Amino acid sequence: MKLHKYIAGLATLLATASCGDDFLNKIPDGDYVEDNFYASDAAVAAATAPLYNRAWFDYNSRAIWQLGSMRANDVYSPYNSPQFALFTVDALNSDLANAWQGLFSVVTMANATIHNVNTKSLPEVTERARLSAIAEARLMRGCAYYYAVHIWGPVILFEDNQDVVDNPVRPRNYEEDVFEFIIRDLEYAASNLPETPSATGRATCWSAKAMLAKTYLSRSGWGKSQRDQADLDKCKQLCLDIIDNSGAELMSDYHDLFKYRHNNNVESLLQLQWYASADGPWYVKNTLNSDLCGDSKMMGGVAAWSALSPGVDMLMQYAYTGANGKTKWEAIRRDATFVTPGVHYDYICIADGGYTYDGNSSILKKGVPGGPDDDNDGYVSVMNSPLNTYVVRLANIYLAYTEACLGNNATLSGEELKYFNALRRRAGIDEATSITLDDLIRENRVEFSLEYQNWYYLIDLYKWKPEKMMEYFNNQYRGYTWDEIAIGEHNEISFVSAGDDYKTYVETPYGPVIEPSVKANINAGSIFLPYPETDVIQNPLLKKEPEHYKFND
């Protein structure tokens, strides 16, 4: 099985480490770990630095938006990976294989780090540094398995890399065991990471508690007709602890969340950290800017080739029911996420007086950093973005708390809406007096659109309410496109037809859109993705019934 290939290549993965306090501006240095490497607290910190970037490179370099955003119908293109939106991904898809390899690279690197810290630390290494390093590794391993169970369902759990090399044909493990594994990792991390970061961008106990809150919310309804109240209560308790005690705050300007100068901001609880300078190694860079940018002028002429557009359904999410009961449109979060006709950004291409989009369609904004000079201190080049990748931020906790309060009830109102409404106030839209699960779905999709996590949220709901979510998925205008977009006086979006007789137009409440020649047909068999074919060939147990994992208490 290919897992042993990833582990055998771990020496290469670990060849780069950084012991500096700034992931962005320091070139990772150091050689592959020798027996005398772990000779100080600083050396141990250096060994965990690649867990924030290099370990995640294969997953982040492309699969992250295909799986987390395109699958949720945040974005779509008939020319760029449409199978992820249309649910036609097969086991031979190379990006699917990269996601599998990427997530297990995180697991294997985390396992190696834990083993090395435990067995190779010299007496000069303090117990505090040793436990913190192990906690960082277990946090990242837990995050990797969190994504994996949402993509494939049952996956292979392991803590000993050498055991996998020696015994590469291994069974899948049940989803309930994957969640238990994640929770154990995150609880350890929450108990052993510091309350304040040891260096800029480093994880804290609040990082682990945030992922733990999300995991309890995920597990609460996973495969159940009613969400488990004990898991909901644990989620609420963790959320309130983070809100009250972590020191994290909402950024006042939603746009600021997606500017490089606000990496590791007060709202961020955990981010992947990328080295942005052009002279750094390829495998510690965020390469997504050229994949996401549809107009090279937005990046000061730096080459970009994205054909991606917002999903038709995603653009419709920016309509909401106002306090007067009428449909209104929000612009702040939409403009921070997507570029629509006539929109102006004064913080992009600053040297040229800003950037105004003169197209008649819509392209992507979130994840596009702007030009290399005044906008980003020179830290932009082809497939090289200075932007960190959010794993979890305080807004996630606000909405997780709200959803845990809703629980199995039909509606939620009163004081428990205060965090939900805090996000709406920042977005400049009317506050709600009562909400349903549908309101939470919309709020999550709009708040985190193109942050590579909406599909994982929707999967949680599918595992709880499969009939409701299957209907939802099949009514998302998947694969539909448009000729032009018009923005009205009150920020409303209208789709405009060019009247081409070779296209089939379908009327929507917001104007005509173009029907795809092949429509998405989503069923229970296509929700979770197949295992990569090469791995299945080498490990036939991937097609067998899962087994329970043997936990070592």
Coordinates of C-alpha atoms in Angstrom, one line a residue:
M1 CA 0.0 0.0 0.0
K2 CA 1.2 3.5 -0.8
L3 CA 1.2 4.6 2.9
H4 CA 4.5 2.9 3.3
K5 CA 5.8 5.0 0.4
Y6 CA 4.9 8.2 2.2
I7 CA 6.5 7.0 5.3
A8 CA 9.7 5.9 3.5
G9 CA 9.9 9.4 2.1
L10 CA 9.6 11.0 5.5
A11 CA 13.3 11.7 5.6
T12 CA 12.8 14.1 2.7
L13 CA 9.7 15.7 4.3
L14 CA 11.6 16.3 7.5
A15 CA 14.7 17.7 5.7
T16 CA 13.4 21.2 6.2
A17 CA 12.7 22.8 9.6
S18 CA 12.5 26.3 11.0
C19 CA 13.3 27.4 14.5
G20 CA 12.5 31.0 13.9
D21 CA 9.6 32.9 15.4
D22 CA 8.3 34.1 12.0
F23 CA 7.3 31.4 9.5
L24 CA 6.8 34.0 6.7
N25 CA 10.1 35.7 6.6
K26 CA 12.6 33.0 7.6
I27 CA 13.8 30.4 5.2
P28 CA 13.4 26.9 6.8
D29 CA 16.8 25.6 7.6
G30 CA 18.4 22.5 9.2
D31 CA 19.1 18.9 8.1
Y32 CA 17.4 15.6 8.6
V33 CA 17.0 14.7 12.2
E34 CA 20.0 12.9 13.7
D35 CA 20.2 11.3 17.1
N36 CA 21.8 14.4 18.5
F37 CA 19.4 16.9 16.8
Y38 CA 17.0 17.2 19.8
A39 CA 19.5 18.9 22.0
S40 CA 17.6 22.0 23.1
D41 CA 14.1 23.4 23.4
A42 CA 14.8 25.5 20.3
A43 CA 15.8 22.3 18.3
V44 CA 12.5 20.6 19.4
A45 CA 10.6 23.7 18.3
A46 CA 12.4 23.5 14.9
A47 CA 11.3 19.9 14.5
T48 CA 7.6 20.8 14.7
A49 CA 7.7 23.8 12.4
P50 CA 7.2 21.7 9.2
L51 CA 3.9 20.5 10.6
Y52 CA 2.5 24.0 9.8
N53 CA 3.4 24.0 6.1
R54 CA 5.5 21.3 4.5
A55 CA 3.3 18.5 5.9
W56 CA 0.2 20.0 4.4
F57 CA 1.7 21.0 1.0
D58 CA 0.1 18.3 -1.2
Y59 CA -3.3 18.8 0.3
N60 CA -3.1 22.6 0.2
S61 CA -1.7 23.0 -3.3
R62 CA -5.0 22.2 -5.0
A63 CA -7.1 19.5 -3.5
I64 CA -8.1 21.8 -0.6
W65 CA -10.4 24.0 -2.7
Q66 CA -11.7 21.1 -4.8
L67 CA -12.8 19.2 -1.7
G68 CA -13.6 21.9 0.8
S69 CA -15.1 24.5 -1.5
M70 CA -16.0 23.2 -5.0
R71 CA -17.7 20.2 -3.6
A72 CA -19.9 22.5 -1.5
N73 CA -20.7 24.4 -4.7
D74 CA -18.9 27.6 -3.4
V75 CA -17.2 27.7 -6.8
Y76 CA -17.5 26.1 -10.2
S77 CA -15.9 25.9 -13.6
P78 CA -16.8 23.7 -16.5
Y79 CA -13.1 23.7 -17.5
N80 CA -11.3 23.3 -14.1
S81 CA -12.1 20.2 -12.1
P82 CA -15.9 20.2 -12.6
Q83 CA -16.2 16.6 -11.5
F84 CA -15.8 17.7 -7.9
A85 CA -18.9 19.9 -8.1
L86 CA -20.8 17.4 -10.2
F87 CA -20.0 14.4 -8.0
T88 CA -18.3 12.4 -10.8
V89 CA -14.8 12.0 -9.2
D90 CA -13.4 8.5 -9.8
A91 CA -10.7 6.6 -8.1
L92 CA -8.1 7.5 -10.8
N93 CA -8.3 11.3 -10.1
S94 CA -4.8 12.6 -9.4
D95 CA -6.0 15.4 -7.2
L96 CA -7.9 12.9 -5.1
A97 CA -4.7 10.9 -4.8
N98 CA -2.8 14.1 -3.8
A99 CA -5.4 14.7 -1.0
W100 CA -5.0 11.2 0.3
Q101 CA -1.2 11.5 0.2
G102 CA -1.3 15.0 1.6
L103 CA -3.4 14.1 4.7
F104 CA -1.4 11.0 5.4
S105 CA 1.8 13.0 5.0
V106 CA 0.5 15.0 8.0
V107 CA -0.2 11.9 9.9
T108 CA 3.2 10.3 9.2
M109 CA 5.1 13.5 9.9
A110 CA 3.2 13.9 13.2
N111 CA 3.9 10.3 14.2
A112 CA 7.6 10.7 13.3
T113 CA 7.8 13.9 15.4
I114 CA 6.2 12.2 18.4
H115 CA 8.6 9.2 18.1
N116 CA 11.7 11.4 17.7
V117 CA 10.9 13.7 20.6
N118 CA 10.1 10.8 22.9
T119 CA 13.2 8.8 22.0
K120 CA 15.9 11.3 20.9
S121 CA 15.5 14.3 23.2
L122 CA 18.7 14.9 25.1
P123 CA 18.6 15.8 28.8
E124 CA 18.9 19.5 28.0
V125 CA 15.3 19.5 26.5
T126 CA 12.8 20.5 29.2
E127 CA 9.7 18.5 29.9
R128 CA 7.6 21.5 29.0
A129 CA 9.1 21.7 25.5
R130 CA 8.8 17.9 24.9
L131 CA 5.1 17.8 25.9
S132 CA 4.3 20.9 23.8
A133 CA 6.0 19.4 20.7
I134 CA 4.1 16.2 21.1
A135 CA 0.9 18.2 21.6
E136 CA 1.5 20.2 18.3
A137 CA 2.0 16.9 16.5
R138 CA -1.1 15.4 17.9
L139 CA -3.1 18.5 17.1
M140 CA -2.1 18.4 13.4
R141 CA -2.7 14.6 13.3
G142 CA -6.2 15.2 14.7
C143 CA -6.8 17.9 12.1
A144 CA -5.7 15.6 9.2
Y145 CA -8.0 12.8 10.4
Y146 CA -10.9 15.3 10.8
Y147 CA -10.7 16.1 7.1
A148 CA -10.1 12.5 6.1
V149 CA -13.2 11.1 7.8
H150 CA -15.3 13.9 6.2
I151 CA -13.8 13.0 2.7
W152 CA -13.8 9.2 2.8
G153 CA -15.6 8.0 5.9
P154 CA -13.7 5.0 7.3
V155 CA -9.9 5.5 7.0
I156 CA -6.8 3.8 8.3
L157 CA -5.7 4.9 11.8
F158 CA -2.1 4.4 12.9
E159 CA 0.4 5.9 15.4
D160 CA 3.5 3.9 14.5
N161 CA 5.1 4.5 11.1
Q162 CA 7.4 1.6 11.3
D163 CA 4.5 -0.7 11.9
V164 CA 2.9 0.5 8.7
V165 CA 6.1 0.0 6.7
D166 CA 6.3 -3.6 8.1
N167 CA 2.6 -4.3 7.7
P168 CA 1.3 -2.1 4.8
V169 CA -1.9 -4.1 4.1
R170 CA -4.2 -2.7 6.8
P171 CA -7.9 -2.4 7.3
R172 CA -10.0 0.7 7.4
N173 CA -11.3 1.7 10.8
Y174 CA -14.9 2.6 11.7
E175 CA -15.9 6.3 11.7
E176 CA -16.8 6.1 15.3
D177 CA -13.2 5.1 16.1
V178 CA -11.8 7.8 13.9
F179 CA -13.7 10.4 15.9
E180 CA -12.5 8.8 19.2
F181 CA -8.9 9.0 17.8
I182 CA -9.3 12.6 16.9
I183 CA -10.8 13.5 20.3
R184 CA -8.0 11.8 22.2
D185 CA -5.4 13.7 20.1
L186 CA -7.1 17.0 20.6
E187 CA -7.7 16.5 24.3
Y188 CA -4.0 15.8 24.8
A189 CA -3.1 18.9 22.7
A190 CA -5.5 21.0 24.7
S191 CA -3.9 19.9 28.0
N192 CA -0.3 20.3 26.9
L193 CA -0.2 23.4 24.6
P194 CA 0.4 26.8 26.2
E195 CA -2.3 29.4 26.5
T196 CA -0.3 31.9 24.5
P197 CA 1.8 31.1 21.4
S198 CA 5.4 30.3 22.0
A199 CA 6.2 32.1 18.8
T200 CA 4.1 33.9 16.1
G201 CA 1.7 31.5 14.5
R202 CA 2.3 28.6 16.9
A203 CA -0.7 26.6 18.1
T204 CA -2.1 27.1 21.6
C205 CA -4.4 25.2 23.8
W206 CA -7.2 27.3 22.3
S207 CA -6.3 26.0 18.9
A208 CA -6.9 22.5 20.1
K209 CA -10.1 23.4 22.0
A210 CA -11.5 25.0 18.9
M211 CA -10.9 21.9 16.8
L212 CA -12.3 19.8 19.7
A213 CA -15.5 21.9 19.8
K214 CA -15.9 21.4 16.0
T215 CA -15.3 17.6 16.4
Y216 CA -17.9 17.2 19.2
L217 CA -20.4 19.1 17.0
S218 CA -19.6 16.8 14.1
R219 CA -19.9 13.7 16.1
S220 CA -23.1 14.8 17.9
G221 CA -25.3 13.9 14.9
W222 CA -23.0 11.6 12.9
G223 CA -25.1 8.6 11.9
K224 CA -27.8 9.5 14.5
S225 CA -31.4 10.6 14.0
Q226 CA -31.1 12.9 17.0
R227 CA -27.9 14.8 18.0
D228 CA -26.3 13.5 21.1
Q229 CA -26.9 16.0 23.9
A230 CA -23.7 15.1 25.8
D231 CA -21.6 16.0 22.7
L232 CA -23.6 19.2 22.2
D233 CA -23.0 20.2 25.8
K234 CA -19.2 19.6 25.4
C235 CA -19.2 21.7 22.3
K236 CA -21.0 24.6 24.1
Q237 CA -18.7 24.4 27.1
L238 CA -15.5 24.5 24.9
C239 CA -16.9 27.4 22.8
L240 CA -17.7 29.5 25.9
D241 CA -14.3 28.8 27.3
I242 CA -12.7 30.0 24.1
I243 CA -14.9 33.0 23.8
D244 CA -14.5 34.1 27.5
N245 CA -10.9 33.2 28.1
S246 CA -8.8 32.9 25.0
G247 CA -8.4 36.6 24.3
A248 CA -9.5 36.0 20.7
E249 CA -11.7 38.7 19.2
L250 CA -13.6 39.2 16.0
M251 CA -11.8 41.4 13.5
S252 CA -13.8 44.5 13.0
D253 CA -13.4 44.5 9.2
Y254 CA -14.2 41.2 7.4
H255 CA -12.0 42.1 4.5
D256 CA -9.0 42.4 6.9
L257 CA -9.2 38.7 7.5
F258 CA -7.8 38.0 4.1
K259 CA -4.9 40.4 3.9
Y260 CA -1.4 39.1 4.4
R261 CA -0.6 41.8 7.0
H262 CA -3.3 40.3 9.1
N263 CA -1.9 36.8 9.2
N264 CA -2.2 35.4 12.7
N265 CA -4.7 38.0 13.7
V266 CA -6.8 38.2 16.9
E267 CA -9.6 36.2 15.4
S268 CA -7.4 33.4 14.2
L269 CA -7.2 30.3 16.4
L270 CA -5.1 28.1 14.0
Q271 CA -3.6 28.8 10.6
L272 CA -1.2 26.9 8.3
Q273 CA 1.9 29.1 8.0
W274 CA 3.6 29.5 4.6
Y275 CA 7.0 30.9 3.6
A276 CA 6.2 33.5 1.0
S277 CA 9.6 34.8 -0.3
A278 CA 10.5 33.7 -3.8
D279 CA 13.8 32.3 -2.7
G280 CA 12.3 29.8 -0.3
P281 CA 11.8 26.1 -1.0
W282 CA 8.8 25.1 -3.2
Y283 CA 7.2 22.8 -0.7
V284 CA 6.6 25.3 2.1
K285 CA 4.8 27.8 -0.1
N286 CA 1.1 28.6 -0.6
T287 CA 0.7 28.0 -4.3
L288 CA -3.0 28.7 -4.5
N289 CA -3.0 32.4 -5.8
S290 CA -2.6 31.5 -9.4
D291 CA -5.2 28.8 -9.2
L292 CA -7.7 31.2 -7.7
C293 CA -7.0 34.5 -9.5
G294 CA -9.0 35.1 -12.7
D295 CA -7.5 38.5 -13.6
S296 CA -3.7 38.9 -13.4
K297 CA -4.2 42.7 -12.9
M298 CA -5.4 41.8 -9.4
M299 CA -1.9 40.6 -8.7
G300 CA 0.0 43.4 -10.3
G301 CA 0.5 41.5 -13.5
V302 CA 1.7 38.2 -11.8
A303 CA 0.6 35.3 -14.0
A304 CA -2.7 33.7 -13.0
W305 CA -5.0 31.2 -14.9
S306 CA -8.1 30.5 -12.9
A307 CA -11.3 29.7 -14.7
L308 CA -13.2 29.5 -11.5
S309 CA -16.4 31.5 -10.8
P310 CA -18.7 31.5 -7.9
G311 CA -21.3 28.8 -7.9
V312 CA -24.7 30.1 -9.1
D313 CA -26.2 28.8 -5.8
M314 CA -23.4 30.5 -3.8
L315 CA -24.1 33.9 -5.2
M316 CA -27.8 33.4 -4.3
Q317 CA -26.8 32.9 -0.7
Y318 CA -26.0 36.6 -0.3
A319 CA -29.7 37.3 -0.4
Y320 CA -31.3 37.2 3.0
T321 CA -34.6 38.0 4.7
G322 CA -34.3 41.4 6.4
A323 CA -36.0 42.5 9.6
N324 CA -38.9 43.9 7.6
G325 CA -39.5 40.5 6.1
K326 CA -38.3 41.5 2.6
T327 CA -35.3 40.1 0.7
K328 CA -32.1 42.1 1.1
W329 CA -28.6 41.6 -0.3
E330 CA -25.4 41.8 1.6
A331 CA -22.2 43.1 0.0
I332 CA -19.4 43.1 2.6
R333 CA -18.8 39.3 2.8
R334 CA -19.7 38.9 -0.9
D335 CA -17.1 41.5 -2.0
A336 CA -14.4 40.0 0.3
T337 CA -15.1 36.6 -1.3
F338 CA -16.0 37.3 -5.0
V339 CA -15.4 40.1 -7.4
T340 CA -18.5 41.3 -9.2
P341 CA -19.0 43.9 -11.9
G342 CA -17.9 47.4 -10.9
V343 CA -16.6 46.6 -7.4
H344 CA -13.6 48.6 -6.3
Y345 CA -10.8 47.6 -3.8
D346 CA -8.6 50.3 -2.5
Y347 CA -6.3 47.8 -0.8
I348 CA -5.5 45.9 -4.0
C349 CA -3.0 47.4 -6.5
I350 CA -2.5 50.3 -4.0
A351 CA 0.3 51.9 -6.1
D352 CA -2.2 52.2 -9.0
G353 CA -4.9 53.8 -6.9
G354 CA -6.8 50.6 -6.3
Y355 CA -8.4 47.9 -8.5
T356 CA -11.8 48.2 -10.2
Y357 CA -13.2 45.1 -11.9
D358 CA -14.5 46.0 -15.4
G359 CA -15.7 42.5 -16.4
N360 CA -19.3 41.5 -16.7
S361 CA -19.1 38.2 -14.9
S362 CA -17.7 37.3 -11.5
I363 CA -14.3 36.0 -10.4
L364 CA -12.7 35.0 -7.0
K365 CA -11.4 37.4 -4.5
K366 CA -10.8 35.5 -1.2
G367 CA -7.4 33.8 -1.4
V368 CA -6.1 36.3 -4.0
P369 CA -3.6 38.5 -2.1
G370 CA -3.2 41.5 -4.5
G371 CA -0.1 42.8 -6.1
P372 CA 3.5 42.1 -4.9
D373 CA 4.6 45.6 -4.0
D374 CA 2.5 48.1 -1.9
D375 CA -0.1 45.4 -1.2
N376 CA 2.1 42.7 0.1
D377 CA 5.7 44.0 0.7
G378 CA 6.9 42.1 -2.4
Y379 CA 5.7 38.7 -1.2
V380 CA 3.7 37.7 -4.3
S381 CA 4.9 35.8 -7.3
V382 CA 3.6 33.0 -9.6
M383 CA 2.0 30.3 -7.4
N384 CA 3.4 31.9 -4.3
S385 CA 1.0 33.7 -1.9
P386 CA 1.9 35.2 1.5
L387 CA -1.6 34.3 2.8
N388 CA -1.9 31.8 5.6
T389 CA -4.5 29.1 5.4
Y390 CA -7.2 29.3 8.1
V391 CA -7.9 26.0 9.9
V392 CA -10.2 27.6 12.5
R393 CA -11.1 31.1 13.6
L394 CA -13.3 32.6 16.3
A395 CA -16.2 32.9 13.8
N396 CA -16.3 29.1 13.6
I397 CA -16.7 29.0 17.4
Y398 CA -19.5 31.6 17.3
L399 CA -21.5 29.5 14.9
A400 CA -20.6 26.1 16.4
Y401 CA -21.9 27.5 19.8
T402 CA -25.1 28.7 18.1
E403 CA -25.7 25.4 16.4
A404 CA -25.0 23.4 19.6
C405 CA -27.6 25.6 21.4
L406 CA -30.1 24.9 18.6
G407 CA -29.4 21.2 19.0
N408 CA -32.4 19.1 18.0
N409 CA -34.9 22.0 18.3
A410 CA -36.6 23.6 15.3
T411 CA -35.8 27.2 16.2
L412 CA -33.6 29.3 18.4
S413 CA -34.1 32.8 19.8
G414 CA -33.2 35.1 22.6
E415 CA -29.8 35.5 24.3
E416 CA -28.3 32.4 22.6
L417 CA -28.3 34.3 19.3
K418 CA -25.8 36.9 20.4
Y419 CA -22.8 35.4 18.7
F420 CA -24.8 34.6 15.6
N421 CA -25.8 38.2 15.4
A422 CA -22.3 39.5 16.1
L423 CA -21.3 38.0 12.8
R424 CA -24.3 39.6 11.1
R425 CA -23.4 43.0 12.6
R426 CA -19.9 42.8 11.2
A427 CA -21.4 41.8 7.8
G428 CA -23.6 44.9 7.9
I429 CA -26.9 43.0 7.7
D430 CA -30.0 42.9 9.9
E431 CA -29.8 40.9 13.1
A432 CA -32.1 37.9 13.5
T433 CA -34.7 37.4 16.3
S434 CA -35.2 33.7 15.6
I435 CA -33.3 31.2 13.4
T436 CA -33.6 27.7 12.1
L437 CA -31.1 25.1 10.9
D438 CA -31.5 26.6 7.4
D439 CA -30.4 30.0 8.7
L440 CA -27.3 28.4 10.1
I441 CA -26.5 26.6 6.9
R442 CA -26.7 29.9 5.0
E443 CA -24.7 31.8 7.6
N444 CA -21.9 29.1 7.6
R445 CA -21.8 29.1 3.8
V446 CA -21.5 32.9 3.5
E447 CA -19.1 33.4 6.4
F448 CA -16.7 30.6 5.3
S449 CA -17.2 30.6 1.5
L450 CA -13.9 29.8 -0.3
E451 CA -12.1 29.0 3.0
Y452 CA -12.1 25.3 2.1
Q453 CA -14.3 24.0 4.8
N454 CA -18.0 24.4 3.7
W455 CA -18.2 20.8 2.4
Y456 CA -17.0 19.4 5.7
Y457 CA -19.8 21.3 7.5
L458 CA -22.4 20.1 5.1
I459 CA -21.2 16.5 5.5
D460 CA -21.9 16.8 9.2
L461 CA -25.5 17.8 8.5
Y462 CA -25.8 15.0 5.9
K463 CA -24.7 12.4 8.4
W464 CA -27.4 13.7 10.7
K465 CA -30.2 14.6 8.3
P466 CA -29.5 12.6 5.1
E467 CA -32.8 13.2 3.4
K468 CA -32.9 16.9 4.0
M469 CA -29.3 17.4 2.8
M470 CA -29.7 15.2 -0.2
E471 CA -32.5 17.4 -1.4
Y472 CA -30.4 20.4 -0.5
F473 CA -27.4 19.2 -2.6
N474 CA -29.6 18.3 -5.6
N475 CA -31.2 21.8 -5.6
Q476 CA -27.9 23.8 -5.6
Y477 CA -27.8 24.7 -9.4
R478 CA -24.7 22.6 -9.7
G479 CA -23.0 23.1 -13.0
Y480 CA -25.2 26.0 -14.0
T481 CA -23.5 29.1 -15.4
W482 CA -24.6 32.5 -16.7
D483 CA -23.8 35.0 -19.4
E484 CA -23.5 38.2 -17.4
I485 CA -24.2 39.6 -13.9
A486 CA -25.8 42.9 -13.1
I487 CA -25.4 44.5 -9.7
G488 CA -28.4 46.7 -8.7
E489 CA -28.6 49.8 -6.6
H490 CA -29.0 47.9 -3.4
N491 CA -26.3 45.3 -4.1
E492 CA -28.8 42.8 -5.5
I493 CA -27.5 40.4 -8.1
S494 CA -29.3 39.7 -11.4
F495 CA -28.3 37.1 -13.9
V496 CA -28.6 38.5 -17.5
S497 CA -29.2 36.4 -20.6
A498 CA -27.4 37.0 -23.9
G499 CA -30.2 35.3 -25.7
D500 CA -28.0 32.7 -27.4
D501 CA -30.3 30.1 -29.1
Y502 CA -27.7 27.3 -28.6
K503 CA -28.0 27.6 -24.8
T504 CA -30.7 26.4 -22.6
Y505 CA -31.8 29.0 -20.1
V506 CA -33.6 28.3 -16.9
E507 CA -35.4 31.0 -14.9
T508 CA -34.5 31.6 -11.3
P509 CA -35.7 34.2 -8.8
Y510 CA -32.7 36.3 -9.8
G511 CA -32.8 35.9 -13.6
P512 CA -31.9 33.3 -16.2
V513 CA -29.0 30.9 -15.8
I514 CA -27.6 28.4 -18.3
E515 CA -28.5 24.7 -17.8
P516 CA -25.6 22.3 -18.0
S517 CA -25.5 19.6 -20.7
V518 CA -24.9 17.0 -17.9
K519 CA -26.6 17.6 -14.6
A520 CA -25.3 16.5 -11.2
N521 CA -27.0 13.4 -10.0
I522 CA -26.1 13.1 -6.3
N523 CA -27.0 10.0 -4.4
A524 CA -25.9 8.3 -1.2
G525 CA -23.1 6.4 -3.0
S526 CA -21.4 9.6 -4.2
I527 CA -21.3 11.6 -1.0
F528 CA -18.0 10.1 0.2
L529 CA -15.2 9.9 -2.3
P530 CA -13.5 6.7 -3.5
Y531 CA -10.1 5.6 -2.2
P532 CA -7.3 6.2 -4.8
E533 CA -7.1 3.2 -7.1
T534 CA -3.4 2.6 -6.7
D535 CA -3.9 2.3 -3.0
V536 CA -6.8 -0.1 -3.4
I537 CA -4.7 -2.3 -5.7
Q538 CA -1.9 -2.5 -3.2
N539 CA -4.2 -2.8 -0.2
P540 CA -7.4 -4.8 -1.0
L541 CA -8.5 -4.3 2.6
L542 CA -9.7 -0.9 1.6
K543 CA -12.6 -2.6 -0.1
K544 CA -13.4 -4.8 2.9
E545 CA -15.5 -4.1 6.0
P546 CA -13.8 -1.7 8.4
E547 CA -12.5 -3.0 11.7
H548 CA -12.4 -1.5 15.2
Y549 CA -9.1 0.3 16.1
K550 CA -7.2 -1.1 19.1
F551 CA -6.7 1.9 21.3
N552 CA -3.7 1.8 23.7
D553 CA -5.0 3.4 26.8

